[in-house]
Short mmCIF file of C-alpha atoms in Angstrom, two decimals:
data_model
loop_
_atom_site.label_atom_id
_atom_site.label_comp_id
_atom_site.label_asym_id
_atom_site.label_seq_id
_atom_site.Cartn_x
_atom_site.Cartn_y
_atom_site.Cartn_z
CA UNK A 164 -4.44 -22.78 11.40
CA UNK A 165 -3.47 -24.10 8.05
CA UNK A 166 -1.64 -27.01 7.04
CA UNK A 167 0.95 -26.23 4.27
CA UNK A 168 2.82 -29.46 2.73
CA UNK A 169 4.37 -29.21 -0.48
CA UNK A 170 2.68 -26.26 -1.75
CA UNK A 171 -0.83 -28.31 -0.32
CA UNK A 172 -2.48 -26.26 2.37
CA UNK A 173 -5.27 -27.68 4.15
CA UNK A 174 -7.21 -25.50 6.32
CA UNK A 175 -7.61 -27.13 10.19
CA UNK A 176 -11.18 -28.59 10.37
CA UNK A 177 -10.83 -27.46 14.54
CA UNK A 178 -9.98 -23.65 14.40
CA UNK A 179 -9.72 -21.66 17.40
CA UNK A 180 -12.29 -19.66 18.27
CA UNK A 181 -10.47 -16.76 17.75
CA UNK A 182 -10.71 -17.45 13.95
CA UNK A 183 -14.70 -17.16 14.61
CA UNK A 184 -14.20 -14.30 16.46
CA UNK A 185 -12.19 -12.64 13.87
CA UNK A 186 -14.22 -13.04 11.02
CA UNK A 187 -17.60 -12.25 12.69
CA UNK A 188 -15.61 -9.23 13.51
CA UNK A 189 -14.89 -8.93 10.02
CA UNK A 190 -18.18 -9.21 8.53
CA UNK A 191 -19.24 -6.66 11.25
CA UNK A 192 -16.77 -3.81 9.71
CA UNK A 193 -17.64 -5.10 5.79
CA UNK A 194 -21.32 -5.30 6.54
CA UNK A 195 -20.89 -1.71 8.43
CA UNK A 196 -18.83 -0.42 5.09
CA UNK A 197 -21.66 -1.71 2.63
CA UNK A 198 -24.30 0.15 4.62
CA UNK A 199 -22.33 3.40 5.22
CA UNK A 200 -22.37 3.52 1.05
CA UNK A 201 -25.46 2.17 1.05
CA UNK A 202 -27.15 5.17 3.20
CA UNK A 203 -25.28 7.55 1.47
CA UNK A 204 -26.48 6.78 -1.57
CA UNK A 205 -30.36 6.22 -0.36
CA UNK A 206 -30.48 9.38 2.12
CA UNK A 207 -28.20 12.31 0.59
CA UNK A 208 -29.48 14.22 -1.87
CA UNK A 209 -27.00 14.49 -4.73
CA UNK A 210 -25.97 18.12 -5.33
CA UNK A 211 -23.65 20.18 -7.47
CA UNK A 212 -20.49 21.03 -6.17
CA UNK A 213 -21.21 24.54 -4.76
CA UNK A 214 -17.99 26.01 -3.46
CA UNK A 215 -16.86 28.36 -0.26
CA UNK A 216 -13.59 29.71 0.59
CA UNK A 217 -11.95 31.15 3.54
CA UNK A 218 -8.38 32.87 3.83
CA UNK A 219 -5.85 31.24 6.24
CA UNK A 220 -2.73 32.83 6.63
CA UNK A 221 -0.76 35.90 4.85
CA UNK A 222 2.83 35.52 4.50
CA UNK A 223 5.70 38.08 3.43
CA UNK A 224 7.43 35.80 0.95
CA UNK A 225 10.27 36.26 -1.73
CA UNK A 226 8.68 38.61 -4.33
CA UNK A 227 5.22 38.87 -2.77
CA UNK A 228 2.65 38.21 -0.29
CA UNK A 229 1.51 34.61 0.02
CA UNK A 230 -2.28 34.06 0.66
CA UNK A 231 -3.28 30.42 2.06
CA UNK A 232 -6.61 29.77 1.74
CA UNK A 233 -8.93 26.65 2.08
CA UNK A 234 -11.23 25.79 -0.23
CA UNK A 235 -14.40 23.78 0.72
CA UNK A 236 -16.77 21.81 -1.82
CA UNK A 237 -20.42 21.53 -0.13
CA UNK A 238 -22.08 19.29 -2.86
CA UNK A 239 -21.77 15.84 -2.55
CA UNK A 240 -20.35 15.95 -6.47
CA UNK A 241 -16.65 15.93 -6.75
CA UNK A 242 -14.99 18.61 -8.94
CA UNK A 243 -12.18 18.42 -11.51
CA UNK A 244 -9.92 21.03 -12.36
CA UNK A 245 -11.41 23.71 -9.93
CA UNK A 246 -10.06 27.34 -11.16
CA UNK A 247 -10.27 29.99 -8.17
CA UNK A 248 -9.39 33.60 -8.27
CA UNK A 249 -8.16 35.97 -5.79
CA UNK A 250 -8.64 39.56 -6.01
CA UNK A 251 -7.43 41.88 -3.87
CA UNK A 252 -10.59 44.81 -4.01
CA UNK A 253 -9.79 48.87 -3.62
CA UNK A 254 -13.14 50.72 -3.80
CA UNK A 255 -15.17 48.41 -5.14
CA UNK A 256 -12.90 46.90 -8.15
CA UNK A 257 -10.31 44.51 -8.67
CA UNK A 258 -6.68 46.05 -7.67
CA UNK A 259 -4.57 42.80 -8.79
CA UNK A 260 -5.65 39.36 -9.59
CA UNK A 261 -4.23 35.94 -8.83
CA UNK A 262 -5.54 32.32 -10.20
CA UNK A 263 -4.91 28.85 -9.41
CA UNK A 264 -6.39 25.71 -10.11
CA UNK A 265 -7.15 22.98 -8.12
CA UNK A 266 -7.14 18.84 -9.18
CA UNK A 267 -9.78 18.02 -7.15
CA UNK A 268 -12.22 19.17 -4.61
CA UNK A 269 -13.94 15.95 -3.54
CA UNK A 270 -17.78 16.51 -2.66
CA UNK A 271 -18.25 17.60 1.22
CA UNK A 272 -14.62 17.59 1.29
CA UNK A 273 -11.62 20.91 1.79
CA UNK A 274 -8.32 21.23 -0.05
CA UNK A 275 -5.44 23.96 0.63
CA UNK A 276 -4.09 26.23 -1.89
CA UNK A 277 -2.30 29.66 -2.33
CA UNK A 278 -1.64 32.37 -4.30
CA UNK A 279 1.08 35.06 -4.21
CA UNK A 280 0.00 38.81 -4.66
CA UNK A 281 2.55 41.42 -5.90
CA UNK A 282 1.26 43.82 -2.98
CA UNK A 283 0.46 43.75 0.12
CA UNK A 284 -3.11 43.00 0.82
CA UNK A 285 -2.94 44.37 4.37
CA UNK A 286 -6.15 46.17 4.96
CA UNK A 287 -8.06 45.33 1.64
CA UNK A 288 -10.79 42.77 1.20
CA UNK A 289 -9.46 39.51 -0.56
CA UNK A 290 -12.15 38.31 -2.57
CA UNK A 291 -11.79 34.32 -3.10
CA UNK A 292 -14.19 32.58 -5.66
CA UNK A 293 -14.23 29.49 -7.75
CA UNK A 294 -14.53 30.14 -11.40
CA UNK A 295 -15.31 27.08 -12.92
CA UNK A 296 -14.74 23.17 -12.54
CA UNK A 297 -14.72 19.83 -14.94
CA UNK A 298 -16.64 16.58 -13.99
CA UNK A 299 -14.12 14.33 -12.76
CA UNK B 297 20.31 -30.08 7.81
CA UNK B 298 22.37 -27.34 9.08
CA UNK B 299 21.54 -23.52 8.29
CA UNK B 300 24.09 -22.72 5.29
CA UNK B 301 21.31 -25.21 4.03
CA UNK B 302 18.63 -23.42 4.43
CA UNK B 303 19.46 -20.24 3.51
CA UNK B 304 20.23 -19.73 -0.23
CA UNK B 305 23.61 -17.85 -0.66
CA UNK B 306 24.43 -16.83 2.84
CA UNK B 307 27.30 -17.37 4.63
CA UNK B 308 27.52 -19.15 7.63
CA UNK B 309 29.23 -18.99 10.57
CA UNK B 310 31.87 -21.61 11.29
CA UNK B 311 33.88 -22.98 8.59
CA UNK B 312 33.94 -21.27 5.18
CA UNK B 313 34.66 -23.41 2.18
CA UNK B 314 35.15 -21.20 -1.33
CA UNK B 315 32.15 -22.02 -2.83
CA UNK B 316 30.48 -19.88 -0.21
CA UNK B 317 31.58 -16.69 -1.38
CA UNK B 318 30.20 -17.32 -4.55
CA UNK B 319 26.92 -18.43 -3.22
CA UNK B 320 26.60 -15.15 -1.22
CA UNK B 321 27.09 -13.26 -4.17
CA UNK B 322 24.51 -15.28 -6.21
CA UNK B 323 22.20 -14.35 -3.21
CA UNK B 324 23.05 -10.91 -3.60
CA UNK B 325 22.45 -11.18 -7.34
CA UNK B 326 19.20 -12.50 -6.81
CA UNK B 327 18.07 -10.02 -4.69
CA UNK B 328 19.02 -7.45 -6.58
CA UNK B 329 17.19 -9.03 -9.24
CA UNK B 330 14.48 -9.51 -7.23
CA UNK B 331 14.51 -5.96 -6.05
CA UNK B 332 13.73 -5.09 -9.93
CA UNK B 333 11.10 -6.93 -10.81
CA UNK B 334 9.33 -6.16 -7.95
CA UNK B 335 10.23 -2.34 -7.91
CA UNK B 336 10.47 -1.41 -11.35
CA UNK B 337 7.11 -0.25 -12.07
CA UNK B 338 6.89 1.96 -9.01
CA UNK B 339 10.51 3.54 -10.00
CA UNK B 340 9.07 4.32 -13.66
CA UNK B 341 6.02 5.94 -11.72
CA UNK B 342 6.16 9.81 -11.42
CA UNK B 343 3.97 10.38 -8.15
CA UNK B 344 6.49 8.44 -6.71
CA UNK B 345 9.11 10.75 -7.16
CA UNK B 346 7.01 13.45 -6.53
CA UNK B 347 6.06 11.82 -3.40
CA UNK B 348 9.55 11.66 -2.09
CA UNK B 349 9.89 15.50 -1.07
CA UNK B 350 6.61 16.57 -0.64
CA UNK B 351 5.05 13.34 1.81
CA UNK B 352 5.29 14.35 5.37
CA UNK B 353 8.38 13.33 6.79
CA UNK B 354 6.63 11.22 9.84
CA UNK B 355 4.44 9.53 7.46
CA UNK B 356 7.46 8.09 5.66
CA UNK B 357 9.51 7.73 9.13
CA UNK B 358 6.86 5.50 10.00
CA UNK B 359 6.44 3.23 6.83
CA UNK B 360 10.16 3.01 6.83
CA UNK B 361 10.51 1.58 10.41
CA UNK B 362 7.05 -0.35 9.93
CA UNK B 363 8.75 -2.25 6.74
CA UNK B 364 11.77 -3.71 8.98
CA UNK B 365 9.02 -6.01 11.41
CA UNK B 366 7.56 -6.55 8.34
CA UNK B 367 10.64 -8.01 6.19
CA UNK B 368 11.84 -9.75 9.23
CA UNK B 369 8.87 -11.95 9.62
CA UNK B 370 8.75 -12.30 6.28
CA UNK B 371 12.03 -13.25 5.53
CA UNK B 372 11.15 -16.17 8.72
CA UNK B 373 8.45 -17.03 6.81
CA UNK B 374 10.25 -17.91 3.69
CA UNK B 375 13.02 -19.53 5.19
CA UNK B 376 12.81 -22.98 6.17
CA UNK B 377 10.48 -23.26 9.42
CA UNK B 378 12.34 -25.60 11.14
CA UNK B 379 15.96 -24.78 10.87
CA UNK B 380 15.68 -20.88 9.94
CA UNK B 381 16.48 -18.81 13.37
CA UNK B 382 15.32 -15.25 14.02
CA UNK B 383 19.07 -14.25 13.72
CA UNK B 384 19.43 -15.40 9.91
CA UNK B 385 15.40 -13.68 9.23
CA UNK B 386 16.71 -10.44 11.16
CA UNK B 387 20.23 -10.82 8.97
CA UNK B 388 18.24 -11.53 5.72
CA UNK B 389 16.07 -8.59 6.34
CA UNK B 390 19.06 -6.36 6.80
CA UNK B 391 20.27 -7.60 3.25
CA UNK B 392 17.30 -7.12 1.36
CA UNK B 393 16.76 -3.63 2.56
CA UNK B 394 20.19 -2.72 1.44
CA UNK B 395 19.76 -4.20 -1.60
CA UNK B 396 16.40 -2.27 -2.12
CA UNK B 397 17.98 0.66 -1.11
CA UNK B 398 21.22 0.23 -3.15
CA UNK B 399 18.68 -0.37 -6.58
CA UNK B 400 16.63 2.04 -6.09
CA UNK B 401 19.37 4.85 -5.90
CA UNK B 402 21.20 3.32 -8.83
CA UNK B 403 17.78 3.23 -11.25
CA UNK B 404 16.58 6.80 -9.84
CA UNK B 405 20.31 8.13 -11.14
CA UNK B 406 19.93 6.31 -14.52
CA UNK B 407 16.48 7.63 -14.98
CA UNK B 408 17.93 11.52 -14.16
CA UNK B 409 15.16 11.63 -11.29
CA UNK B 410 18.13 12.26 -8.19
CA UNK B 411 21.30 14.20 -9.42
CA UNK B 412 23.50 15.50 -7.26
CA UNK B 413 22.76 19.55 -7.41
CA UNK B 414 19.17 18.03 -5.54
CA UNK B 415 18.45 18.36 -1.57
CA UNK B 416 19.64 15.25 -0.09
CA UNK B 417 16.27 15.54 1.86
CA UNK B 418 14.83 15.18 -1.76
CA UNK B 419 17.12 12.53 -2.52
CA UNK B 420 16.49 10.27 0.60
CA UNK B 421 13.01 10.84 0.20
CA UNK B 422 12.88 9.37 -3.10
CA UNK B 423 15.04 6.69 -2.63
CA UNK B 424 13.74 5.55 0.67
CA UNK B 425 10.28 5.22 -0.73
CA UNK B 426 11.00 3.18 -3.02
CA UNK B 427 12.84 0.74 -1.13
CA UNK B 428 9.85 -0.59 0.57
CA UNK B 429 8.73 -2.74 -2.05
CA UNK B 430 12.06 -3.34 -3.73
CA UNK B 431 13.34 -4.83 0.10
CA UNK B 432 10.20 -6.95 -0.18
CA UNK B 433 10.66 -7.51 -3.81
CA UNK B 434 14.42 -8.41 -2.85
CA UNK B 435 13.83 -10.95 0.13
CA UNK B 436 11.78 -12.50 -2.30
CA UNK B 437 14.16 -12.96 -5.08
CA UNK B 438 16.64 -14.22 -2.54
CA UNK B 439 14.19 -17.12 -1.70
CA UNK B 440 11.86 -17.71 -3.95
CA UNK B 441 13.62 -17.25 -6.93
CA UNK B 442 16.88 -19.42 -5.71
CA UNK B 443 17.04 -22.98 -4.92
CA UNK B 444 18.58 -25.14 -7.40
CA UNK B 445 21.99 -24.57 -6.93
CA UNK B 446 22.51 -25.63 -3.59
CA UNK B 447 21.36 -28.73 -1.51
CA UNK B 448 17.60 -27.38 -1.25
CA UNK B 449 16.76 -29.35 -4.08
CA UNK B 450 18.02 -32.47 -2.21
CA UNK B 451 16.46 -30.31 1.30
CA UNK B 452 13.10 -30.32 -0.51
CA UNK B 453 13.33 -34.26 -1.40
CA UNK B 454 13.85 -34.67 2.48
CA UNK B 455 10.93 -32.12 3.14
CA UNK B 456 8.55 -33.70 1.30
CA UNK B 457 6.28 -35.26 3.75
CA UNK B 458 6.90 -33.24 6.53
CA UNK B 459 3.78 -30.41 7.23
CA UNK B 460 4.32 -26.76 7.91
CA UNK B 461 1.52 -25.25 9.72
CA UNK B 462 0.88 -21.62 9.63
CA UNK B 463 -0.43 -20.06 12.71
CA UNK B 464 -3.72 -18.07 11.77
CA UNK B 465 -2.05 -14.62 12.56
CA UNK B 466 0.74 -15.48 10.39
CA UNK B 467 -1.87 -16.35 7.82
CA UNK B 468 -3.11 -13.10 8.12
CA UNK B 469 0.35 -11.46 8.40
CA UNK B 470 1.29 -13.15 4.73
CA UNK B 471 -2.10 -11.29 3.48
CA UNK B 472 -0.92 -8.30 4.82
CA UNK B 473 2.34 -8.50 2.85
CA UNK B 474 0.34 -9.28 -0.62
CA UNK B 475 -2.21 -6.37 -0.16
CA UNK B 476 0.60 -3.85 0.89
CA UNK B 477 2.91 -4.68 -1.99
CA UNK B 478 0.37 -4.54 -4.73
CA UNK B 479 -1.11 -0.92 -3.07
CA UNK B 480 1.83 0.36 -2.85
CA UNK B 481 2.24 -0.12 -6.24
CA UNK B 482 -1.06 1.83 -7.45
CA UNK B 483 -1.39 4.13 -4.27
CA UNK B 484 0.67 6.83 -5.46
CA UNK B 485 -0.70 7.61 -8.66
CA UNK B 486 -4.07 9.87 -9.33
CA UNK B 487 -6.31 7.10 -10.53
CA UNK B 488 -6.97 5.70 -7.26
CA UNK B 489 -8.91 8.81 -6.53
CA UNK B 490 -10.12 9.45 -10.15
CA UNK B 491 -11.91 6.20 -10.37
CA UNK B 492 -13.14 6.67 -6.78
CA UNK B 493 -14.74 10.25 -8.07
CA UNK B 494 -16.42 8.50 -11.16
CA UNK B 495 -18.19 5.63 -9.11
CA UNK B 496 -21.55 5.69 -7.75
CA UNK B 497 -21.85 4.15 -4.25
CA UNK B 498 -23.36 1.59 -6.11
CA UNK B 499 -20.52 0.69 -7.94
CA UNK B 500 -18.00 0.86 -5.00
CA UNK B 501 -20.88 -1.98 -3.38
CA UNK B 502 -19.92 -4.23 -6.26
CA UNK B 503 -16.76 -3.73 -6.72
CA UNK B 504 -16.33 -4.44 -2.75
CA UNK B 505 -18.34 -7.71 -3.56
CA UNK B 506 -16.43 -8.61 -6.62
CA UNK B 507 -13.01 -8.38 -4.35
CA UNK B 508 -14.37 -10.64 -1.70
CA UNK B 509 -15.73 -12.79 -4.48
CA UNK B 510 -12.34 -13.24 -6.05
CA UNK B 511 -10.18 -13.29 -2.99
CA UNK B 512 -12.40 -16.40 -1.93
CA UNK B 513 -11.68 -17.81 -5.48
CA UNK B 514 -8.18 -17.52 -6.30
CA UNK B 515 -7.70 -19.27 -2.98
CA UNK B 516 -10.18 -21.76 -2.89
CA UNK B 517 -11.93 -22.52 -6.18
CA UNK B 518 -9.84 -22.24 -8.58
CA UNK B 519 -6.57 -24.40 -8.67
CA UNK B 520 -3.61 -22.66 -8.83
CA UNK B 521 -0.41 -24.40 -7.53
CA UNK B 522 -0.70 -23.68 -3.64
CA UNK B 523 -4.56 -23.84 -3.71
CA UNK B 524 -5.95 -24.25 0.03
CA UNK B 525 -8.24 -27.15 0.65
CA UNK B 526 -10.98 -27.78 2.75
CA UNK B 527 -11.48 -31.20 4.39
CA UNK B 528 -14.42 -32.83 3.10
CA UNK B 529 -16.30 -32.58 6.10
CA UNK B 530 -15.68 -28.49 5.93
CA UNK B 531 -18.55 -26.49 4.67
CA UNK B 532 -17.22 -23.94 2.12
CA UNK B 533 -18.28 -20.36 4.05
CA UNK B 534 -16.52 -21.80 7.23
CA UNK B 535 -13.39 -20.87 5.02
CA UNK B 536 -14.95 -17.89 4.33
CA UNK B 537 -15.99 -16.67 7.46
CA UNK B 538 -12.38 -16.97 8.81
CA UNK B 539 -10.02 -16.40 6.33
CA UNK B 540 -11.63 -14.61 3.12
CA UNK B 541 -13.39 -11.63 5.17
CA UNK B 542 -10.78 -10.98 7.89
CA UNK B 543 -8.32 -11.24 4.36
CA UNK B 544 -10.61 -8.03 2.87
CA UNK B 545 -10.46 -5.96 6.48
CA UNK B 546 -6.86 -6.56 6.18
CA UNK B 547 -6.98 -5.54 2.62
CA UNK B 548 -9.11 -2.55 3.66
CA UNK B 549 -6.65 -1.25 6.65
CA UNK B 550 -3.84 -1.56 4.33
CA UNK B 551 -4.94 0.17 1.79
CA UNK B 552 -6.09 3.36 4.48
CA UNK B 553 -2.82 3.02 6.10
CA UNK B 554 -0.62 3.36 2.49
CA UNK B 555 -3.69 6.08 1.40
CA UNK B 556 -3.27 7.83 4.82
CA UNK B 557 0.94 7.84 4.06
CA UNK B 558 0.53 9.26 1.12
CA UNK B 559 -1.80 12.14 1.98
CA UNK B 560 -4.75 11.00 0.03
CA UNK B 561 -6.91 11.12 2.95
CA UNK B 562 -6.66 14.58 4.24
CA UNK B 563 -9.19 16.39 5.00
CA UNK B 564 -11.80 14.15 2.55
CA UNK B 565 -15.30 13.08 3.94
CA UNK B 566 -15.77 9.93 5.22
CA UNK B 567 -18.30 8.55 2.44
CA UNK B 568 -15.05 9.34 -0.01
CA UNK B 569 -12.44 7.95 2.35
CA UNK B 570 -14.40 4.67 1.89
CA UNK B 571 -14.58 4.42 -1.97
CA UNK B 572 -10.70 5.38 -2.25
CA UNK B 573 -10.43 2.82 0.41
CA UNK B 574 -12.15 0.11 -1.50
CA UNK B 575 -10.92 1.16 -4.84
CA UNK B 576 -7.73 0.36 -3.57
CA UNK B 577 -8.82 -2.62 -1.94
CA UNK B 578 -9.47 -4.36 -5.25
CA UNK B 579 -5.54 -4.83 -5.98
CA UNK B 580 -5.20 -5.08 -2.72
CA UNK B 581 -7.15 -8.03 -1.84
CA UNK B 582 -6.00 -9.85 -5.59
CA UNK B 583 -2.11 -9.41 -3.51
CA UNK B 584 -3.88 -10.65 -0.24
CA UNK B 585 -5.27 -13.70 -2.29
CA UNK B 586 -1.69 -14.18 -4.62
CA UNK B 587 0.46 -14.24 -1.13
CA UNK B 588 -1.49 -16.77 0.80
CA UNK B 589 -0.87 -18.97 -2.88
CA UNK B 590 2.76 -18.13 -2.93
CA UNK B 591 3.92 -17.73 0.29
#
């Protein structure tokens, strides 16, 4: 409890236990916070973003064939301004390329993109690859 | 001390006399300019609008029915405890909401960010977002901003040595308010998450410090109007213990709950979830802090 009078507040000198309770609670989660961070920064190694991508879904859509794809980062680094290209292969080369570039890829984190091909990919490798990336 | 007393520029039930038209509409006027100065810099922010059509429709479902609880206890809160009923709050709360919403269509149109050849789902979206903090923004302005020209100022004379006490959850509740409103206003844009990406864990340890550090001071150490006090025979971390850090793990759980609205959150590790989480805490925990001063 507090004790507001005229803009005065005075804090109750008998709280409730539940006011203990609460904020050994609370110093449980922040204490539990500190050393989550804590033991990620003393255990994991620090890598380079190293990236890996997997096709989702192919859509029909107006003037093309959507490709949804996820993208996942496996270093612990994030990366900026991630640039992948899609190529759809025929024998061995590229038959039509796609790009599209990505914000961020936060380390050991995914992100969801797409790119629209002029034909139909149906039966030809789609070759997904990250290009290049910034430091955030 | 009857209600059209305690409630700046409503009208009451029972017998109207003309001056309360004109206080109604000085109510209104307040909370519209309320509404402003609490919404303005999220209306001039572009993630915002870009939020409106692409944030998933249940996520801002949600934080649009979660905001009416929320501006009815708070406009309870900032009425007068003893005469202000749960009708005039929920009425009040009704009020500022259509205020917030009213504002925050008109400024969108001005700005050229809703015209009419848009997707009303579009439209909504954008206005409907914003009215979250311009309804709190509003019910502010309605109270806090108001006073003088009706009998409060004689109200407060008669107030003057009576106590309010504030139940600890409503303590808590009032933190809630501060953290949400100032997240809300940074939330949206990118560098929440940029900053996050260029701190070590380290630096997310002290800047998680530094917030505690600063919520404890605003309220306690340094002496703003609306400082708390300990008794004498208090020790300082008993303060600390049960206000400061349940303040920061409501800071915290507001700031995953607005991240989590506005999609920051999917599918990002843990370890990162954290460090947006308590880069957003900072302002979050400062509003925590500023509403147990004001409030």
């Amino acid at each position: 409890m507090t004790t507001t009078s005229k803009n005065r507040h005075t804090e109750t000198q008998q709280p409730h236990w539940i006011e203990w309770m609460t904020g050994a609670v609370s110093a449980v989660l922040i204490l539990g916070m500190v050393a989550w961070i804590a033991g990620e920064a003393l255990v994991q190694e620090v890598t380079a973003p190293s990236f890996r991508s997997q096709v989702r879904a192919i859509t029909v859509v107006e003037g093309g064939h959507r490709v949804e794809f996820e993208i996942s980062n496996q270093g612990t680094t994030t990366a900026a301004a991630v640039v992948v290209r899609a190529e759809i292969m025929e024998a061995g080369r590229p038959a039509e390329t796609a790009e599209v570039t990505f914000d961020y890829v936060p380390g050991n984190s995914k992100a969801n993109g797409g790119v629209i091909f002029a034909q139909d990919p149906a039966g030809r490798e789609i070759r997904l690859r990250a290009i290049g990336y910034t430091d955030p | 001390m009857d209600e059209d007393v305690a409630v700046a520029g409503t009208v009451s039930r029972g017998e109207r006399d003309p001056d309360e038209a004109r206080r109604f509409l000085i109510g209104l006027g307040r909370g519209a300019a309320g509404a402003l100065i609490f919404g303005v810099p999220m209306l001039m922010t572009m993630e915002l609008w870009f939020l409106g059509f692409y944030i998933e429709r249940y996520r801002l479902l949600l934080l649009l029915i979660a905001n009416i609880p929320l501006l009815i206890l708070l406009a309870h809160r900032v009425g007068f405890e003893e005469t202000f009923t749960w009708r005039e709050a929920i009425r009040d709360a009704t009020i500022a909401y259509g205020i917030a919403l009213v504002m925050s269509a008109l400024v969108l149109t001005l700005f050229g960010s809703i015209r009419p050849d848009m997707l009303l789902m579009e439209v909504l979206g954008k206005i409907a977002i914003q009215a979250v903090p311009a309804s709190i923004g509003a019910l502010l302005g309605r109270s806090q901003l108001g006073g003088e020209l009706d009998k409060s100022e004689q109200q407060d004379e008669e107030n003057k040595g009576s106590e309010v006490s504030t139940g600890y959850g409503r303590e808590l509740f009032m933190m809630a308010v501060g953290a949400l409103f100032l997240s809300l206003n940074v939330a949206p844009t990118e560098e929440i998450i940029l900053i996050a990406f260029k701190m070590t864990p380290w630096h997310a340890i002290a800047l998680l410090v530094l917030s505690i550090v600063l919520m404890h001071g605003f309220v306690y150490a340094v002496a703003f109007r609306g400082t708390h006090e300990l008794t004498k025979e208090t020790p300082g971390w008993h303060a600390f213990i049960r206000f400061t850090l349940p303040g920061y793990v409501v800071a915290i759980a507001i700031s995953l709950y607005v991240l989590w609205t506005f999609g920051r959150l999917d599918d990002v590790a843990f370890g990162q979830i954290l460090t947006f989480a308590i880069v957003l805490g900072f302002p979050a925990s400062i509003g925590a802090a500023a509403a147990r001063l004001i409030l």
